Each structure stands twice: as structure tokens, then as C-alpha cells.
Short mmCIF file of C-alpha atoms in Angstrom, two decimals:
data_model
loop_
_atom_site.label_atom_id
_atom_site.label_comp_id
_atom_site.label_asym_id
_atom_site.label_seq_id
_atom_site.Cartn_x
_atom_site.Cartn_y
_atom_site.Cartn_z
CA UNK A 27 -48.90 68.91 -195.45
CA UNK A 28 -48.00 66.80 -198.26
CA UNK A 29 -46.60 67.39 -201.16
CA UNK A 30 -49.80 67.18 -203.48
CA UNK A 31 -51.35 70.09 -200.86
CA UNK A 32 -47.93 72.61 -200.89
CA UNK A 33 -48.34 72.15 -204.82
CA UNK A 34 -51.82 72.77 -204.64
CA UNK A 35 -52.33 75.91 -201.92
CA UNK A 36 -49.11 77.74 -203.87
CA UNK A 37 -50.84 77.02 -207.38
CA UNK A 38 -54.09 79.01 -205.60
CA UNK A 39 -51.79 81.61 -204.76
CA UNK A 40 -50.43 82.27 -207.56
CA UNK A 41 -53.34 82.38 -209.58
CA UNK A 42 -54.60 84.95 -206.75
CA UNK A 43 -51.76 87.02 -207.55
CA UNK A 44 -52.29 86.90 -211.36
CA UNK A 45 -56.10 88.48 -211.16
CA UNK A 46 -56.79 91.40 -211.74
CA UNK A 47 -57.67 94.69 -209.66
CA UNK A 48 -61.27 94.42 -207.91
CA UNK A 49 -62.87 96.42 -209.85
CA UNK A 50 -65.08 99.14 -208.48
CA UNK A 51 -61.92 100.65 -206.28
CA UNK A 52 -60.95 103.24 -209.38
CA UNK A 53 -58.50 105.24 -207.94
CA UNK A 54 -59.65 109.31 -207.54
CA UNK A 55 -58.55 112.19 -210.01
CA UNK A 56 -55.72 113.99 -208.64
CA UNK A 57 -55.05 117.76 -208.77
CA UNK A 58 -51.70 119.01 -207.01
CA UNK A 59 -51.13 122.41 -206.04
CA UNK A 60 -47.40 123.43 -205.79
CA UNK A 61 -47.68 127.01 -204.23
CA UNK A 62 -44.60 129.16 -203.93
CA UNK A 63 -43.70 127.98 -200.12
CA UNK A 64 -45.64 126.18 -197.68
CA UNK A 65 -46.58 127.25 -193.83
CA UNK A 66 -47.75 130.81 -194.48
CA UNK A 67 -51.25 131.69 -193.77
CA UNK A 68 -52.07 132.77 -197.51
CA UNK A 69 -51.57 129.30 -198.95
CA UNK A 70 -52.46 127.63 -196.21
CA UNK A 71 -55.67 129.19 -196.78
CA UNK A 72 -55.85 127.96 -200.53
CA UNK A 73 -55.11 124.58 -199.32
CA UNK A 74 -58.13 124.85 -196.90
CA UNK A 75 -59.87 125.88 -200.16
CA UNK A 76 -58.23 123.34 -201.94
CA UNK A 77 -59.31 120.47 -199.49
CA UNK A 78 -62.77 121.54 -199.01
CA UNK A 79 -62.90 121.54 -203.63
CA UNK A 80 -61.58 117.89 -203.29
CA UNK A 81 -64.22 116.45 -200.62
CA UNK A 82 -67.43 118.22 -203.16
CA UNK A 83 -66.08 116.56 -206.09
CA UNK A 84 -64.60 113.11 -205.21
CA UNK A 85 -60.96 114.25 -206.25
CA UNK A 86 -57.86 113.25 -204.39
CA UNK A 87 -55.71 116.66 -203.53
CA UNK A 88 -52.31 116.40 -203.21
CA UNK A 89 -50.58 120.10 -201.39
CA UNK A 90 -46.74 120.19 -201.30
CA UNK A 91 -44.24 122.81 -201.83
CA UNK A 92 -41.00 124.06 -200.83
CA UNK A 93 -40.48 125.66 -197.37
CA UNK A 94 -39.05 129.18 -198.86
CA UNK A 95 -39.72 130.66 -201.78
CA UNK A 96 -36.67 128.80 -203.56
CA UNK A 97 -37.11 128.65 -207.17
CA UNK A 98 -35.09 125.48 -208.01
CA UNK A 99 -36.41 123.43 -205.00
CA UNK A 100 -39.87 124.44 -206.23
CA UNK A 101 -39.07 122.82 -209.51
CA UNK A 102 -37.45 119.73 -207.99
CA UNK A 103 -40.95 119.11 -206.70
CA UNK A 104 -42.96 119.44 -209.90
CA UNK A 105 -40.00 117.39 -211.30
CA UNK A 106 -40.77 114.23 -208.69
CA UNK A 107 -44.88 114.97 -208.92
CA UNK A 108 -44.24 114.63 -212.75
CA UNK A 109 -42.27 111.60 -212.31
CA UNK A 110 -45.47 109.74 -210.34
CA UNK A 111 -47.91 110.98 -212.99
CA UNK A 112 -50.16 113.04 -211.04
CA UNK A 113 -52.59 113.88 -214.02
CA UNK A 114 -53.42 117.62 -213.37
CA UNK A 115 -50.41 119.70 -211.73
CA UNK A 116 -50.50 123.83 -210.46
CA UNK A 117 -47.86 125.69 -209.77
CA UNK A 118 -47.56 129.50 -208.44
CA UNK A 119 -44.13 129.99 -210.14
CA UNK A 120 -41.24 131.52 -208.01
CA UNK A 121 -39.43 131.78 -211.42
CA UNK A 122 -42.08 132.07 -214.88
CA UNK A 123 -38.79 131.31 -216.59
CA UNK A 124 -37.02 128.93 -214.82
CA UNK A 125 -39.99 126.48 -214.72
CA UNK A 126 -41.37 126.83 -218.25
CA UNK A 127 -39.56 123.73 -219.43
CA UNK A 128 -40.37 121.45 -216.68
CA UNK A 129 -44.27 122.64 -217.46
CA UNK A 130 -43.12 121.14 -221.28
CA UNK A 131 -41.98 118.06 -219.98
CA UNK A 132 -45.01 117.50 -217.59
CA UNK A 133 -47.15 118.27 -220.90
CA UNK A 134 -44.85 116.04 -222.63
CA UNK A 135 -46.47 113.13 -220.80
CA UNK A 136 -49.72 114.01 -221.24
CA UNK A 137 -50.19 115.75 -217.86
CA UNK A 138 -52.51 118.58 -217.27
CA UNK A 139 -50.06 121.40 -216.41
CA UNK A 140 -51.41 125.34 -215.15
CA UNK A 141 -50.77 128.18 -212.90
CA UNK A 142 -52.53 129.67 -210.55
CA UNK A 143 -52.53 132.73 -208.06
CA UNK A 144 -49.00 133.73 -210.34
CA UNK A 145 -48.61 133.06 -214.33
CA UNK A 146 -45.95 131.96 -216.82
CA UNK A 147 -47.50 133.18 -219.22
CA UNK A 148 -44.73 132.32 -221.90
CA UNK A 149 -45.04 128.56 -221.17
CA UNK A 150 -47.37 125.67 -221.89
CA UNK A 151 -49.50 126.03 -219.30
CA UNK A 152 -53.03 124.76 -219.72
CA UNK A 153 -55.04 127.56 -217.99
CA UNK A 154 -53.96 130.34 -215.41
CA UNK A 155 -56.29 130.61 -212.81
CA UNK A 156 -56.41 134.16 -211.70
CA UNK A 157 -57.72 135.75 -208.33
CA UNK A 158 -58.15 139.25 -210.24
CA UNK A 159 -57.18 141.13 -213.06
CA UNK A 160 -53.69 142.64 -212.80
CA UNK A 161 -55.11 146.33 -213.81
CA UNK A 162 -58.00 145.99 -211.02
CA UNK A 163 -55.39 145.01 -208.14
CA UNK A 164 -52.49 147.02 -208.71
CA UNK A 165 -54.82 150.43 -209.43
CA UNK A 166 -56.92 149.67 -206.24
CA UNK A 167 -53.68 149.75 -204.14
CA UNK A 168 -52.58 153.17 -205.63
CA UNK A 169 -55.78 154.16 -205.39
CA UNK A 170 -56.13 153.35 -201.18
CA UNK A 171 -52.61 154.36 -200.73
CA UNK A 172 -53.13 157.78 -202.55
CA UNK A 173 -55.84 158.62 -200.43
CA UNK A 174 -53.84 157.57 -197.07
CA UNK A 175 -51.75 159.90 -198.21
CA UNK A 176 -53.68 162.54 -199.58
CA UNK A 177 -52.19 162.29 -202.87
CA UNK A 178 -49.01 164.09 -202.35
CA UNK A 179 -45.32 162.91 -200.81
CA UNK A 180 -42.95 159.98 -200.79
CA UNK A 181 -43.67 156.40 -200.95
CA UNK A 182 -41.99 153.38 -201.10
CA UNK A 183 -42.54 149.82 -202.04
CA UNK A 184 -41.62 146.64 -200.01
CA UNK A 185 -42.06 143.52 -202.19
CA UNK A 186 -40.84 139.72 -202.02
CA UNK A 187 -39.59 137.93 -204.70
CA UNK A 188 -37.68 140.07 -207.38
CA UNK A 189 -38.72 137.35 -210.26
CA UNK A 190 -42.36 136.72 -209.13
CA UNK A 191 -44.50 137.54 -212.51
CA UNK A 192 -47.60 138.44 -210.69
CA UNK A 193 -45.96 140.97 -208.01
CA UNK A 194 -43.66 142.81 -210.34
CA UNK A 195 -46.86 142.86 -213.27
CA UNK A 196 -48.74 144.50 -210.24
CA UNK A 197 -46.24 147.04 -209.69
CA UNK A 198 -45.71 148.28 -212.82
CA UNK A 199 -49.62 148.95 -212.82
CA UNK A 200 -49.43 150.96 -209.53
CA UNK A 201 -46.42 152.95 -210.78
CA UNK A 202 -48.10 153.82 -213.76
CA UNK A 203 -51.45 154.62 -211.88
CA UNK A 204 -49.61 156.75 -209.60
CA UNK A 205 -47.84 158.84 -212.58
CA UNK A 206 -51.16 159.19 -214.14
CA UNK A 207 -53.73 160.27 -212.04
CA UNK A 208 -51.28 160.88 -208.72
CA UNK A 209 -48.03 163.41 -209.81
CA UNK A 210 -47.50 165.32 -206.48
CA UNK A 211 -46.73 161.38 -205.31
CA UNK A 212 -42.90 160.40 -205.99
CA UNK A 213 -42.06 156.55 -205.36
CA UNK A 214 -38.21 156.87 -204.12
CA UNK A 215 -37.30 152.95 -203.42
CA UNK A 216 -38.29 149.46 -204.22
CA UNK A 217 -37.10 146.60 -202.14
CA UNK A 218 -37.38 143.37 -201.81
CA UNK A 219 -37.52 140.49 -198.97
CA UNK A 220 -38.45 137.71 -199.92
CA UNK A 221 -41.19 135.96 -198.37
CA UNK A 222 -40.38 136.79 -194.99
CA UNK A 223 -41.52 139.16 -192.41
CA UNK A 224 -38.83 139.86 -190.24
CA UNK A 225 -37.03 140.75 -193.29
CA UNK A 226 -39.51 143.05 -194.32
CA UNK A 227 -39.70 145.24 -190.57
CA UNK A 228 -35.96 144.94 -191.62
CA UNK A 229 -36.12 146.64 -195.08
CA UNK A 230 -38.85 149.15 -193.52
CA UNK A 231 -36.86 150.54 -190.67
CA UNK A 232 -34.21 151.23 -193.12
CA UNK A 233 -36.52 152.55 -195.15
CA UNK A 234 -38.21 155.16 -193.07
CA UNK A 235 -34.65 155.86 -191.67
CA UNK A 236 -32.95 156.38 -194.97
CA UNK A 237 -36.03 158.91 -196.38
CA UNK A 238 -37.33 160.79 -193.23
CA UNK A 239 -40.25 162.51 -195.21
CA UNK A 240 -41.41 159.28 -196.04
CA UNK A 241 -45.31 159.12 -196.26
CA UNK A 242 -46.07 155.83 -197.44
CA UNK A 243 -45.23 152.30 -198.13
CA UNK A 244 -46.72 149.32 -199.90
CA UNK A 245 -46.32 145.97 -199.03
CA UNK A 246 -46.70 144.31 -202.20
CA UNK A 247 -47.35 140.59 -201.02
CA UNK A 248 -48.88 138.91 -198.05
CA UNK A 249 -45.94 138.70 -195.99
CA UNK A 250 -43.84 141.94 -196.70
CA UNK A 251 -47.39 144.11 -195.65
CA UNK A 252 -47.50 143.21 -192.39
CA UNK A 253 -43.71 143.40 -191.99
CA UNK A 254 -44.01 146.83 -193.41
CA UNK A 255 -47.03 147.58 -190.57
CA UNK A 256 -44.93 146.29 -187.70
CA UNK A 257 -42.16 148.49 -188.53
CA UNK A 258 -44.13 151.47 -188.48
CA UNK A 259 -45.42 150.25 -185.17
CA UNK A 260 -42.33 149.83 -183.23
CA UNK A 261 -40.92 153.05 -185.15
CA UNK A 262 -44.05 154.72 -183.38
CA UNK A 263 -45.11 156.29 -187.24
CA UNK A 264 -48.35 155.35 -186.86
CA UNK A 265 -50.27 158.52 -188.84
CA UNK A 266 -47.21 159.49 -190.24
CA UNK A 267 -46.44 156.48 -192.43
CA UNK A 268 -49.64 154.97 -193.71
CA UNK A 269 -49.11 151.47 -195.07
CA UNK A 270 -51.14 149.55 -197.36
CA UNK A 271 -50.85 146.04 -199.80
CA UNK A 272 -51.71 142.91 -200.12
CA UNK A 273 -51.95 140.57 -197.63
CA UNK A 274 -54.46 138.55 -195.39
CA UNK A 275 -56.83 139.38 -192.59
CA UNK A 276 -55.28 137.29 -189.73
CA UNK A 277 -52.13 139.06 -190.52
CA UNK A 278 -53.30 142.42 -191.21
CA UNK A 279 -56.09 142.73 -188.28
CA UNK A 280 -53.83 144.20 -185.23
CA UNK A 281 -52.46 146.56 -187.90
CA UNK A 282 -55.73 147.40 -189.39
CA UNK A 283 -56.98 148.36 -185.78
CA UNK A 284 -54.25 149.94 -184.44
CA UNK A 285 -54.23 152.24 -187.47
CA UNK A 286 -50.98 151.31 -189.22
CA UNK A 287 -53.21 150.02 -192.24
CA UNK A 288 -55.90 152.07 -192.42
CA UNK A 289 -57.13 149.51 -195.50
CA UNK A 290 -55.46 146.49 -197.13
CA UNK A 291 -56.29 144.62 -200.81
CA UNK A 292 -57.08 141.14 -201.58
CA UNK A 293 -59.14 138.10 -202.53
CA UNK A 294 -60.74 135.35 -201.15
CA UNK A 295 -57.12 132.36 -201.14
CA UNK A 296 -59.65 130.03 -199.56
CA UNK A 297 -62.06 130.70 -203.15
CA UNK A 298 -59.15 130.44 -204.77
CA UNK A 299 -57.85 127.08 -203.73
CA UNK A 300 -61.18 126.19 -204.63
CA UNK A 301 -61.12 127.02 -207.96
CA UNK A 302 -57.73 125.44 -208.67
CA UNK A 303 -58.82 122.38 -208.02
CA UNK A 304 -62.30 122.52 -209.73
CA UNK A 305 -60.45 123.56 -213.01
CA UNK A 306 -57.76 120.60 -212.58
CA UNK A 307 -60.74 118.20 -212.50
CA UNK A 308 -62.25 120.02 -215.33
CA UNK A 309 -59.03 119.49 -217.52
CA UNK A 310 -58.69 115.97 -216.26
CA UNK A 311 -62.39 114.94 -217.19
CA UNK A 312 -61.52 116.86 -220.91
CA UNK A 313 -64.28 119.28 -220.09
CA UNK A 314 -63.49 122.61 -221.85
CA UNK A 315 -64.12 126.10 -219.92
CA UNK A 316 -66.94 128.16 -220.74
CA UNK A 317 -67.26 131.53 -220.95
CA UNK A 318 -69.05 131.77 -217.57
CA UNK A 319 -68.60 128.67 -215.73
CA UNK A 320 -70.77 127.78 -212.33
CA UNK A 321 -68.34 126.39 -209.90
CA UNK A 322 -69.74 125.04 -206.73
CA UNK A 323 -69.33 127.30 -203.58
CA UNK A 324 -67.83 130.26 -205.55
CA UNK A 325 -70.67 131.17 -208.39
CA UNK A 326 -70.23 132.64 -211.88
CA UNK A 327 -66.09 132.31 -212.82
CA UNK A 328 -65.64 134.08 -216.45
CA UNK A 329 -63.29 132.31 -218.70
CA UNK A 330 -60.84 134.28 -221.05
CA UNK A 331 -59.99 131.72 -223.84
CA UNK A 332 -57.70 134.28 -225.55
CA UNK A 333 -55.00 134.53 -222.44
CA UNK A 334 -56.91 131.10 -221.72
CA UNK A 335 -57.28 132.66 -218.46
CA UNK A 336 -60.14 132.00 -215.31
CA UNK A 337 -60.78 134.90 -213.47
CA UNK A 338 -62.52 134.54 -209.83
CA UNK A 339 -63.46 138.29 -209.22
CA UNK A 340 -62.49 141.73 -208.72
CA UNK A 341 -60.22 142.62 -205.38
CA UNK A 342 -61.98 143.25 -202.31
CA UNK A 343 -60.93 146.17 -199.71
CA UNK A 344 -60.46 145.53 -195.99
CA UNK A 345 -60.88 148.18 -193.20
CA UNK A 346 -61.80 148.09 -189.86
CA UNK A 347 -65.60 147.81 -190.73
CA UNK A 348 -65.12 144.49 -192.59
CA UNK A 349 -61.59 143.00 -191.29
CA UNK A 350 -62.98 140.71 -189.01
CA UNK A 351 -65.81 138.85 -190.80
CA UNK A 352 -62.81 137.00 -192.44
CA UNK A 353 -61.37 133.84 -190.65
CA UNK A 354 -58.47 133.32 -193.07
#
């Protein structure tokens, strides 16, 4: 090659280099979803949700979280999504507190930043997408675990983490239900084990060992519930110790049949995943929420602008007539 043609072919590269982007490849919307941990079935069913939202409406979904419930590695990770300027970013806070200023910063750049499936509701967050009203969840589990019970005797409550806004909101409702419409009920312990269910049988044995006229307990998220249920199984309490909460059919179902859990309370988490990412693409695109929104696959989704708030429905019971008719 001589000299004239090396000049020549590196001048054409060059200028190759210099163009532009081909236009027409525009890069998808993205909408992340930090839940609280990764690997359980719960979120793994709102990232099936989440997926499914992000194939209907052309978005790009980005799923990542910390493998506990850890409240400062949770953070770390909104930190780094923040850092590559992921335009719409959801968290289910481990801490409301802790991450409130790391929502601020994320804002700070112009990001989209919300909650959803648990609140910090004294931050910046954009919207809160909600799976059900706090009042409607935590009086429908006093409600199935005072008739379990017959509305009389001693309960106890196993929950997971003791700064999660969404758990603790819910049993504050419960305890107040229970004072209200249930007095010959008396809740002697609450406990916590974080998100993990060997922890919970753990905290249950000791539980039904420590008060022996124990009647009832409630697993208060998706993980303590069946740990609660397994620990009245191998304790041989079935019928003696009814338990109830909130947690998901392919966790609950041998307990549900075996009689453990004569009913549980939830949502849909594959809806819900759903929804999260419909209403990051929403706030992306600058669309505001109206008061009854039609989201694809889910319906009618009410907006509350006051607590700027989406709701996706009221809690649905499970029992042994419905249990299996879920796949999640």
C-alpha cells in the first residue's frame, strides 16, 4: 500500500468515526425496579410482572437488588443505577429513612424516582405504587385471624424487617382492629426475622414454647408466614395454633391444605410488577396520572394525587377453594 492509500483509507476512517449515531436505533425507556432482596418467590413474581409490562410497551426493564434485605447495600445499588442515569428508578425501601436522600439526589438529576409495594412517604418520591390500601390489608388479616380463632385468646405476630414502612403501618392497623372490634383477643409478642424462613420456624417454636396457650400467629410478610406454618407443623399444633398473613400461594399451598393456614392475604406481585413499570414509562413519557387510569392487562388503577399514590386493588383471600388457581 502506498503512502497516498494508508493516508487515504485512515482519512475514511476517521471520518467514519466522526458520524453520527444511525439514526432509527433510539435506545428504549428504562424503568428499574430495586425490590428489597432478590431470589424470593414474591419479587420474583413482580419481576415476571415486570418483564411481561416491558415486552407490551417497548420499555427496557432493568431488575436488580440486594441478596438480603440489607438496607445500605440496597442503597449502594440505587446509588450505581443513579450514577448510569437510568431515567425512571423504584425502590421497595428496606429503610424509608435511610434512602430518602439518595431518592433527592436521583431527583437531583432529573431522574424519575418512586416506590412501590413499600413507601417513603417523607421523601421525594414521584408516585408510590400501592398493591392495597394499608386499612384494607391489615383489617382483613385481623379479621381472618379472629375468626380462626374464634375471637378470643393469645396471638402473636412474626414479622421481618423491624424498619420496613409498609409491614409495621400494617401492624399498627391490625392491632388497632383487634382492640376495637376483637377485646377477648390479647397480642402477647412481636418478633421479627428478617426475610428469612428458617428464622421465622425459629422465632415460632420459641414462640409457641414460651406462651403455651398460644392460639394464633401472624406472619406479617411473605416469608415469615410460611415459616410461622412450618413451625406449627413440625410442633404437630395444627388446630391448635391457626396461622395466617401475608404471603404467596406457592409458599402457602402445603400449609393451606394441610390446615396450618386455614386462609392467607394478598395481591396479585405479578399485577404489581406490572404496574410499576407502566407508571415508570408514564413518568418518563411526562404523562400525568389520572384519576382512573386503564393500564394494559390489569384494568381500572385509581390514582390518589393527594398522597400522589396508585392503588391496584383491594386484598384478595386465599383458602383451599381458590389456592391453587394461582401459579405465583
Amino acid at each position: 500500500m502506498s503512502r497516498r492509500v494508508w493516508l487515504l483509507t485512515l482519512a475514511a476512517v476517521v471520518a467514519l468515526w466522526l458520524l453520527p449515531p444511525v439514526q432509527g436505533a433510539a435506545r428504549r425507556t428504562q424503568v428499574a425496579f430495586v425490590p428489597k432482596l432478590i431470589g424470593i418467590p414474591y419479587f420474583n413474581a413482580m419481576e415476571k410482572g415486570g418483564k411481561q409490562a416491558a415486552a407490551d410497551l417497548n420499555v427496557e426493564f432493568v431488575y436488580t437488588g440486594p441478596t438480603t434485605a440489607d438496607s445500605a447495600a440496597q442503597i449502594q445499588i440505587v446509588d450505581n443505577l443513579i450514577t448510569r442515569g437510568v431515567p425512571a428508578i423504584a425502590v421497595a425501601p428496606n429503610d424509608p429513612t435511610a434512602i430518602a436522600p439518595t431518592l433527592k439526589k436521583g431527583k437531583d438529576r432529573g431522574l424519575k424516582m418512586f416506590t412501590s409495594d413499600t413507601d417513603a412517604p417523607n421523601s421525594v418520591r414521584e408516585v408510590f405504587v400501592n398493591q392495597a390500601l394499608a386499612e384494607d390489608i391489615g383489617n382483613t388479616i385481623m379479621d381472618e385471624l379472629a375468626r380462626m380463632m374464634g375471637r378470643r385468646g393469645e396471638y402473636a405476630i412474626v414479622s421481618c424487617g423491624p424498619t420496613a414502612q409498609n409491614l409495621n403501618a400494617w401492624i399498627e392497623i391490625e392491632k388497632k382492629r383487634q382492640a376495637e372490634r376483637y377485646p377477648e383477643m390479647k397480642l402477647v409478642a412481636l418478633k421479627y426475622a428478617g426475610e428469612d424462613i428458617n428464622e421465622a420456624i425459629k422465632v415460632t417454636r420459641d414462640l409457641i414454647t414460651a406462651f403455651p396457650n398460644l392460639k394464633g400467629v401472624i406472619g406479617q410478610c411473605s416469608t415469615s408466614a410460611p415459616g410461622a406454618a412450618e413451625a406449627v407443623t413440625q410442633m404437630g399444633k395444627i388446630g391448635k395454633v391457626f396461622v395466617t398473613g401475608l404471603s404467596v400461594p406457592s409458599l402457602m399451598r402445603k400449609y393451606v391444605k394441610n390446615g396450618a393456614v386455614p386462609s392467607f392475604v394478598l395481591w396479585d406481585p405479578v399485577k404489581l410488577g406490572y404496574l410499576t413499570v407502566w407508571a415508570g414509562k408514564q413518568l418518563v413519557d411526562g404523562k400525568p396520572f389520572a384519576a382512573v387510569n386503564t393500564v394494559p392487562t390489569i384494568g381500572q388503577v385509581r390514582y390518589f394525587p393527594q398522597q400522589r399514590m396508585l392503588l391496584l386493588g383491594p386484598p384478595t383471600v386465599f383458602t383451599k377453594a381458590n389456592v391453587d388457581r394461582f401459579d405465583f
